[in-house]
PDB file of C-alpha atoms in Angstrom:
ATOM      1  CA  GLY C   9       0.000   0.000   0.000  1.00 75.00           C
ATOM      2  CA  GLN C  10       0.898   3.635  -0.201  1.00 83.00           C
ATOM      3  CA  ASN C  11       1.838   5.425   2.966  1.00 90.00           C
ATOM      4  CA  ILE C  12       2.982   8.875   4.040  1.00 95.00           C
ATOM      5  CA  ASP C  13       4.155   9.364   7.615  1.00 96.00           C
ATOM      6  CA  GLN C  14       4.706  12.638   9.395  1.00 97.00           C
ATOM      7  CA  PRO C  15       4.464  13.612  13.067  1.00 97.00           C
ATOM      8  CA  THR C  16       1.023  14.583  14.273  1.00 95.00           C
ATOM      9  CA  GLU C  17       2.065  17.645  16.211  1.00 97.00           C
ATOM     10  CA  MET C  18       5.162  19.686  16.986  1.00 98.00           C
ATOM     11  CA  THR C  19       5.828  22.670  19.212  1.00 98.00           C
ATOM     12  CA  ALA C  20       8.529  25.291  18.700  1.00 97.00           C
ATOM     13  CA  THR C  21       9.461  28.725  19.978  1.00 97.00           C
ATOM     14  CA  GLU C  22       9.179  31.984  18.081  1.00 97.00           C
ATOM     15  CA  GLY C  23      12.483  32.835  16.416  1.00 97.00           C
ATOM     16  CA  ALA C  24      13.746  29.255  16.518  1.00 98.00           C
ATOM     17  CA  ILE C  25      14.170  26.613  13.807  1.00 98.00           C
ATOM     18  CA  VAL C  26      11.980  23.532  13.350  1.00 98.00           C
ATOM     19  CA  GLN C  27      12.303  20.524  11.066  1.00 98.00           C
ATOM     20  CA  ILE C  28       9.225  18.550  10.038  1.00 98.00           C
ATOM     21  CA  ASN C  29       9.999  15.088   8.690  1.00 98.00           C
ATOM     22  CA  CYS C  30       8.077  13.058   6.159  1.00 98.00           C
ATOM     23  CA  THR C  31       8.715   9.465   5.103  1.00 98.00           C
ATOM     24  CA  TYR C  32       6.899   7.813   2.261  1.00 97.00           C
ATOM     25  CA  GLN C  33       6.278   4.507   0.553  1.00 95.00           C
ATOM     26  CA  THR C  34       4.488   4.897  -2.742  1.00 93.00           C
ATOM     27  CA  SER C  35       4.062   3.120  -6.041  1.00 90.00           C
ATOM     28  CA  GLY C  36       6.394   5.242  -8.091  1.00 92.00           C
ATOM     29  CA  PHE C  37       7.568   8.768  -7.460  1.00 94.00           C
ATOM     30  CA  ASN C  38       7.037  11.940  -9.447  1.00 91.00           C
ATOM     31  CA  GLY C  39       7.851  14.504  -6.821  1.00 94.00           C
ATOM     32  CA  LEU C  40       7.096  15.537  -3.272  1.00 95.00           C
ATOM     33  CA  PHE C  41       5.126  18.598  -2.235  1.00 95.00           C
ATOM     34  CA  TRP C  42       4.846  20.521   0.997  1.00 96.00           C
ATOM     35  CA  TYR C  43       1.751  22.581   1.675  1.00 95.00           C
ATOM     36  CA  GLN C  44       0.802  24.876   4.538  1.00 96.00           C
ATOM     37  CA  GLN C  45      -2.767  24.882   5.784  1.00 93.00           C
ATOM     38  CA  HIS C  46      -4.173  27.295   8.345  1.00 93.00           C
ATOM     39  CA  ALA C  47      -7.243  26.190  10.244  1.00 88.00           C
ATOM     40  CA  GLY C  48     -10.392  26.473   8.175  1.00 85.00           C
ATOM     41  CA  GLU C  49      -8.514  27.399   5.021  1.00 89.00           C
ATOM     42  CA  ALA C  50      -7.338  25.576   1.920  1.00 89.00           C
ATOM     43  CA  PRO C  51      -3.714  24.453   1.588  1.00 91.00           C
ATOM     44  CA  THR C  52      -1.153  26.778   0.035  1.00 90.00           C
ATOM     45  CA  PHE C  53       1.869  25.565  -1.894  1.00 89.00           C
ATOM     46  CA  LEU C  54       5.271  25.772  -0.222  1.00 94.00           C
ATOM     47  CA  SER C  55       7.682  23.597  -2.183  1.00 93.00           C
ATOM     48  CA  TYR C  56       8.180  20.857  -4.741  1.00 92.00           C
ATOM     49  CA  ASN C  57      11.159  18.461  -4.790  1.00 95.00           C
ATOM     50  CA  VAL C  58      11.746  15.864  -7.472  1.00 94.00           C
ATOM     51  CA  LEU C  59      15.545  15.594  -7.292  1.00 95.00           C
ATOM     52  CA  ASP C  60      17.647  14.782  -4.233  1.00 97.00           C
ATOM     53  CA  GLY C  61      18.929  17.714  -2.268  1.00 97.00           C
ATOM     54  CA  LEU C  62      17.919  20.895  -0.565  1.00 97.00           C
ATOM     55  CA  GLU C  63      15.688  23.578  -2.051  1.00 93.00           C
ATOM     56  CA  GLU C  64      15.770  26.891  -0.221  1.00 94.00           C
ATOM     57  CA  LYS C  65      13.067  29.503  -0.482  1.00 90.00           C
ATOM     58  CA  GLY C  66      13.367  32.318   2.010  1.00 94.00           C
ATOM     59  CA  ARG C  67      12.772  31.101   5.556  1.00 97.00           C
ATOM     60  CA  PHE C  68      11.570  27.728   4.277  1.00 97.00           C
ATOM     61  CA  SER C  69      13.739  24.913   2.899  1.00 97.00           C
ATOM     62  CA  SER C  70      12.788  21.449   1.767  1.00 98.00           C
ATOM     63  CA  PHE C  71      15.051  18.418   1.479  1.00 98.00           C
ATOM     64  CA  LEU C  72      14.557  15.166  -0.393  1.00 98.00           C
ATOM     65  CA  SER C  73      16.302  11.795  -0.383  1.00 98.00           C
ATOM     66  CA  ARG C  74      14.602   9.468  -2.844  1.00 97.00           C
ATOM     67  CA  SER C  75      16.723   6.461  -1.878  1.00 96.00           C
ATOM     68  CA  LYS C  76      15.572   6.808   1.724  1.00 97.00           C
ATOM     69  CA  GLY C  77      11.990   7.801   0.927  1.00 97.00           C
ATOM     70  CA  TYR C  78      12.487  10.812   3.144  1.00 97.00           C
ATOM     71  CA  SER C  79      11.918  14.531   3.102  1.00 98.00           C
ATOM     72  CA  TYR C  80      11.928  17.337   5.592  1.00 98.00           C
ATOM     73  CA  LEU C  81      10.643  20.865   5.697  1.00 98.00           C
ATOM     74  CA  LEU C  82      12.853  23.300   7.586  1.00 98.00           C
ATOM     75  CA  LEU C  83      11.396  26.510   8.916  1.00 98.00           C
ATOM     76  CA  LYS C  84      13.781  29.188  10.185  1.00 97.00           C
ATOM     77  CA  GLU C  85      13.199  32.335  12.231  1.00 97.00           C
ATOM     78  CA  LEU C  86       9.784  31.084  13.244  1.00 98.00           C
ATOM     79  CA  GLN C  87       6.978  33.575  13.444  1.00 97.00           C
ATOM     80  CA  MET C  88       3.631  33.233  15.175  1.00 97.00           C
ATOM     81  CA  LYS C  89       1.899  33.220  11.784  1.00 96.00           C
ATOM     82  CA  ASP C  90       3.752  29.978  10.978  1.00 97.00           C
ATOM     83  CA  SER C  91       1.384  28.175  13.343  1.00 97.00           C
ATOM     84  CA  ALA C  92      -0.463  25.887  10.931  1.00 97.00           C
ATOM     85  CA  SER C  93      -0.634  22.348   9.648  1.00 96.00           C
ATOM     86  CA  TYR C  94       2.057  21.280   7.213  1.00 97.00           C
ATOM     87  CA  LEU C  95       1.066  18.644   4.691  1.00 95.00           C
ATOM     88  CA  CYS C  96       3.473  16.356   2.884  1.00 96.00           C
ATOM     89  CA  ALA C  97       2.190  14.902  -0.394  1.00 95.00           C
ATOM     90  CA  VAL C  98       3.849  12.557  -2.877  1.00 94.00           C
ATOM     91  CA  MET C  99       2.928  12.266  -6.528  1.00 90.00           C
ATOM     92  CA  ASP C 100       2.885   8.594  -7.487  1.00 88.00           C
ATOM     93  CA  SER C 101       3.471   6.871 -10.812  1.00 88.00           C
ATOM     94  CA  ASN C 102      -0.061   7.765 -11.926  1.00 80.00           C
ATOM     95  CA  TYR C 103       0.617  11.434 -11.143  1.00 78.00           C
ATOM     96  CA  GLN C 104      -1.841  11.247  -8.283  1.00 82.00           C
ATOM     97  CA  LEU C 105      -1.090  13.042  -5.035  1.00 86.00           C
ATOM     98  CA  ILE C 106      -0.936  10.866  -1.948  1.00 89.00           C
ATOM     99  CA  TRP C 107      -1.403  13.006   1.148  1.00 91.00           C
ATOM    100  CA  GLY C 108       0.043  12.681   4.610  1.00 93.00           C
ATOM    101  CA  ALA C 109      -2.173  13.434   7.594  1.00 91.00           C
ATOM    102  CA  GLY C 110      -0.355  16.679   8.258  1.00 94.00           C
ATOM    103  CA  THR C 111       1.773  18.002  11.108  1.00 96.00           C
ATOM    104  CA  LYS C 112       0.213  20.614  13.355  1.00 96.00           C
ATOM    105  CA  LEU C 113       2.906  23.122  14.264  1.00 98.00           C
ATOM    106  CA  ILE C 114       2.355  25.185  17.396  1.00 97.00           C
ATOM    107  CA  ILE C 115       4.539  28.264  17.863  1.00 97.00           C
ATOM    108  CA  LYS C 116       4.968  29.619  21.371  1.00 96.00           C
ATOM    109  CA  PRO C 117       6.224  33.104  22.200  1.00 94.00           C
TER     110      PRO C 117
ATOM    111  CA  GLY A  12      -1.395  34.292 -11.130  1.00 65.00           C
ATOM    112  CA  ALA A  13      -2.997  30.856 -10.762  1.00 81.00           C
ATOM    113  CA  VAL A  14      -6.011  31.840  -8.703  1.00 89.00           C
ATOM    114  CA  VAL A  15      -8.818  29.401  -8.032  1.00 93.00           C
ATOM    115  CA  SER A  16     -12.125  30.501  -6.591  1.00 94.00           C
ATOM    116  CA  GLN A  17     -14.935  28.532  -5.025  1.00 96.00           C
ATOM    117  CA  HIS A  18     -18.531  29.453  -4.457  1.00 96.00           C
ATOM    118  CA  PRO A  19     -20.153  29.424  -2.021  1.00 96.00           C
ATOM    119  CA  SER A  20     -17.588  29.672   0.766  1.00 94.00           C
ATOM    120  CA  TRP A  21     -20.063  28.159   3.197  1.00 95.00           C
ATOM    121  CA  VAL A  22     -23.542  26.705   2.930  1.00 96.00           C
ATOM    122  CA  ILE A  23     -26.101  25.256   5.311  1.00 97.00           C
ATOM    123  CA  CYS A  24     -28.767  23.003   3.851  1.00 95.00           C
ATOM    124  CA  LYS A  25     -31.460  20.674   5.076  1.00 96.00           C
ATOM    125  CA  SER A  26     -31.121  16.931   4.891  1.00 97.00           C
ATOM    126  CA  GLY A  27     -32.389  15.556   1.593  1.00 96.00           C
ATOM    127  CA  THR A  28     -31.670  18.652  -0.469  1.00 97.00           C
ATOM    128  CA  SER A  29     -28.933  19.083  -3.078  1.00 97.00           C
ATOM    129  CA  VAL A  30     -26.092  21.557  -3.026  1.00 97.00           C
ATOM    130  CA  LYS A  31     -23.929  22.736  -5.914  1.00 97.00           C
ATOM    131  CA  ILE A  32     -20.391  24.000  -5.388  1.00 97.00           C
ATOM    132  CA  GLU A  33     -18.552  25.852  -8.145  1.00 97.00           C
ATOM    133  CA  CYS A  34     -14.824  25.884  -8.716  1.00 96.00           C
ATOM    134  CA  ARG A  35     -13.316  28.361 -11.160  1.00 95.00           C
ATOM    135  CA  SER A  36      -9.782  28.972 -12.357  1.00 92.00           C
ATOM    136  CA  LEU A  37      -9.685  32.741 -12.761  1.00 92.00           C
ATOM    137  CA  ASP A  38      -6.514  33.421 -14.705  1.00 88.00           C
ATOM    138  CA  PHE A  39      -5.556  30.149 -16.335  1.00 88.00           C
ATOM    139  CA  GLN A  40      -7.108  27.227 -18.122  1.00 88.00           C
ATOM    140  CA  ALA A  41      -7.292  24.181 -15.916  1.00 86.00           C
ATOM    141  CA  THR A  42      -6.837  20.961 -17.836  1.00 81.00           C
ATOM    142  CA  THR A  43      -7.519  18.973 -14.695  1.00 87.00           C
ATOM    143  CA  MET A  44      -9.497  19.787 -11.584  1.00 92.00           C
ATOM    144  CA  PHE A  45      -9.582  17.831  -8.357  1.00 93.00           C
ATOM    145  CA  TRP A  46     -12.206  17.649  -5.643  1.00 96.00           C
ATOM    146  CA  TYR A  47     -11.204  16.927  -2.075  1.00 95.00           C
ATOM    147  CA  ARG A  48     -13.080  16.464   1.168  1.00 95.00           C
ATOM    148  CA  GLN A  49     -11.563  17.179   4.532  1.00 91.00           C
ATOM    149  CA  PHE A  50     -13.075  16.254   7.881  1.00 89.00           C
ATOM    150  CA  PRO A  51     -11.935  18.111  11.012  1.00 83.00           C
ATOM    151  CA  LYS A  52      -8.345  17.372  12.015  1.00 78.00           C
ATOM    152  CA  GLN A  53      -7.903  14.985   9.115  1.00 83.00           C
ATOM    153  CA  SER A  54      -5.959  15.189   5.907  1.00 83.00           C
ATOM    154  CA  LEU A  55      -7.332  15.873   2.480  1.00 88.00           C
ATOM    155  CA  MET A  56      -9.183  12.997   0.861  1.00 91.00           C
ATOM    156  CA  LEU A  57      -9.323  13.001  -2.917  1.00 92.00           C
ATOM    157  CA  MET A  58     -12.850  12.395  -4.115  1.00 95.00           C
ATOM    158  CA  ALA A  59     -12.480  12.660  -7.860  1.00 94.00           C
ATOM    159  CA  THR A  60     -10.399  13.930 -10.731  1.00 91.00           C
ATOM    160  CA  SER A  61     -12.054  15.628 -13.652  1.00 89.00           C
ATOM    161  CA  ASN A  62     -10.788  16.612 -17.060  1.00 85.00           C
ATOM    162  CA  GLU A  63     -12.610  19.101 -19.217  1.00 82.00           C
ATOM    163  CA  GLY A  64     -15.187  17.484 -21.460  1.00 80.00           C
ATOM    164  CA  SER A  65     -14.902  13.990 -20.040  1.00 83.00           C
ATOM    165  CA  LYS A  66     -16.378  12.046 -17.162  1.00 87.00           C
ATOM    166  CA  ALA A  67     -14.797  12.394 -13.762  1.00 91.00           C
ATOM    167  CA  THR A  68     -12.701   9.607 -12.295  1.00 92.00           C
ATOM    168  CA  TYR A  69     -13.913   8.819  -8.809  1.00 94.00           C
ATOM    169  CA  GLU A  70     -11.832   7.406  -5.994  1.00 92.00           C
ATOM    170  CA  GLN A  71     -12.787   4.106  -4.477  1.00 91.00           C
ATOM    171  CA  GLY A  72     -15.607   4.477  -2.003  1.00 92.00           C
ATOM    172  CA  VAL A  73     -16.929   7.739  -3.443  1.00 94.00           C
ATOM    173  CA  GLU A  74     -20.460   7.422  -4.826  1.00 94.00           C
ATOM    174  CA  LYS A  75     -20.540   8.989  -8.268  1.00 92.00           C
ATOM    175  CA  ASP A  76     -24.339   9.213  -8.240  1.00 94.00           C
ATOM    176  CA  LYS A  77     -24.260  11.148  -5.009  1.00 96.00           C
ATOM    177  CA  PHE A  78     -21.382  13.471  -5.834  1.00 97.00           C
ATOM    178  CA  LEU A  79     -22.009  14.688  -9.360  1.00 95.00           C
ATOM    179  CA  ILE A  80     -19.094  16.384 -11.023  1.00 94.00           C
ATOM    180  CA  ASN A  81     -19.327  18.408 -14.203  1.00 91.00           C
ATOM    181  CA  HIS A  82     -16.305  19.957 -15.885  1.00 88.00           C
ATOM    182  CA  ALA A  83     -17.955  21.778 -18.744  1.00 82.00           C
ATOM    183  CA  SER A  84     -15.160  24.206 -19.547  1.00 89.00           C
ATOM    184  CA  LEU A  85     -11.467  24.734 -18.933  1.00 88.00           C
ATOM    185  CA  THR A  86     -12.250  27.227 -16.189  1.00 92.00           C
ATOM    186  CA  LEU A  87     -15.240  25.737 -14.400  1.00 93.00           C
ATOM    187  CA  SER A  88     -15.990  22.529 -12.554  1.00 94.00           C
ATOM    188  CA  THR A  89     -19.001  21.912 -10.337  1.00 95.00           C
ATOM    189  CA  LEU A  90     -19.639  19.414  -7.572  1.00 97.00           C
ATOM    190  CA  THR A  91     -23.247  18.674  -6.681  1.00 97.00           C
ATOM    191  CA  VAL A  92     -23.952  16.856  -3.452  1.00 97.00           C
ATOM    192  CA  THR A  93     -27.300  15.193  -4.058  1.00 97.00           C
ATOM    193  CA  SER A  94     -29.714  14.262  -1.285  1.00 96.00           C
ATOM    194  CA  ALA A  95     -27.298  15.542   1.322  1.00 96.00           C
ATOM    195  CA  HIS A  96     -27.214  14.004   4.775  1.00 96.00           C
ATOM    196  CA  PRO A  97     -25.560  15.216   7.992  1.00 96.00           C
ATOM    197  CA  GLU A  98     -22.622  12.864   7.428  1.00 95.00           C
ATOM    198  CA  ASP A  99     -21.854  14.793   4.238  1.00 96.00           C
ATOM    199  CA  SER A 100     -21.050  17.852   6.336  1.00 96.00           C
ATOM    200  CA  SER A 101     -17.436  18.604   5.593  1.00 95.00           C
ATOM    201  CA  PHE A 102     -14.959  21.024   4.075  1.00 95.00           C
ATOM    202  CA  TYR A 103     -14.903  20.588   0.301  1.00 96.00           C
ATOM    203  CA  ILE A 104     -11.875  21.903  -1.542  1.00 95.00           C
ATOM    204  CA  CYS A 105     -11.160  21.997  -5.246  1.00 95.00           C
ATOM    205  CA  SER A 106      -7.807  22.372  -6.897  1.00 93.00           C
ATOM    206  CA  ALA A 107      -6.698  22.879 -10.456  1.00 91.00           C
ATOM    207  CA  ASN A 108      -3.659  22.063 -12.515  1.00 83.00           C
ATOM    208  CA  HIS A 109      -2.877  23.964 -15.657  1.00 72.00           C
ATOM    209  CA  GLY A 110      -0.795  21.219 -17.190  1.00 68.00           C
ATOM    210  CA  GLY A 111       2.442  21.651 -19.022  1.00 65.00           C
ATOM    211  CA  ASP A 112       5.506  20.809 -16.966  1.00 62.00           C
ATOM    212  CA  SER A 113       3.965  21.922 -13.692  1.00 68.00           C
ATOM    213  CA  TYR A 114       2.292  19.412 -11.427  1.00 72.00           C
ATOM    214  CA  GLU A 115       1.489  21.997  -8.817  1.00 79.00           C
ATOM    215  CA  GLN A 116      -2.102  22.107  -7.755  1.00 83.00           C
ATOM    216  CA  TYR A 117      -3.671  25.478  -7.036  1.00 89.00           C
ATOM    217  CA  PHE A 118      -6.318  25.254  -4.357  1.00 92.00           C
ATOM    218  CA  GLY A 119      -9.582  27.088  -4.042  1.00 93.00           C
ATOM    219  CA  PRO A 120     -10.472  28.550  -0.641  1.00 92.00           C
ATOM    220  CA  GLY A 121     -12.822  25.694   0.170  1.00 94.00           C
ATOM    221  CA  THR A 122     -16.545  25.379   0.887  1.00 96.00           C
ATOM    222  CA  ARG A 123     -17.826  24.536   4.351  1.00 95.00           C
ATOM    223  CA  LEU A 124     -20.986  22.422   3.993  1.00 96.00           C
ATOM    224  CA  THR A 125     -23.248  21.846   6.976  1.00 96.00           C
ATOM    225  CA  VAL A 126     -26.245  19.581   6.552  1.00 97.00           C
ATOM    226  CA  THR A 127     -28.885  19.856   9.263  1.00 96.00           C
TER     227      THR A 127
END
């Protein structure tokens, strides 16, 4: 079966750095996405990785290791507005997105 | 660019009635649109994939006669929840992909459906 695992909840302090991990087992791989979702709102796109390595975009970076079936989202200089759920999704061989359950990130002052 | 709108943003209906939700890509042509359902504190669940001018492909367990999807143009897809029941109350989100080399999905703001 297809499976995406990510922690249910994480807590971090404003100004700090947090890493949200995602491991996956899917039938084929055509890229991994990270989305941010605030409560009651639709997800917004953060990053897309299809090759191994680190992609940096401002305060957010995303890393991928295809051989390990592993990715992480790194958030630096945390701000209160970063409190949200972070969804990991993998595009399988049929170009269908398989979604993780999301990681609720709580930022404390 | 790549804005997707949904209408209505929230709706309350009585059990047994039907509700139509519209999803529009405002500044691009969406070759494929997706409909998701999300229950509280759960992840997105793909309901169906629709391509313009063809029948939608439904995920296993999703009743196609209950959730009618029409993708009549490259900028509009509709989801009709027929004979709604309280268990259909959920957050319905559409997304669109404009094809080419990009697989990114652009999400609409979602529609909160409450069936009483």
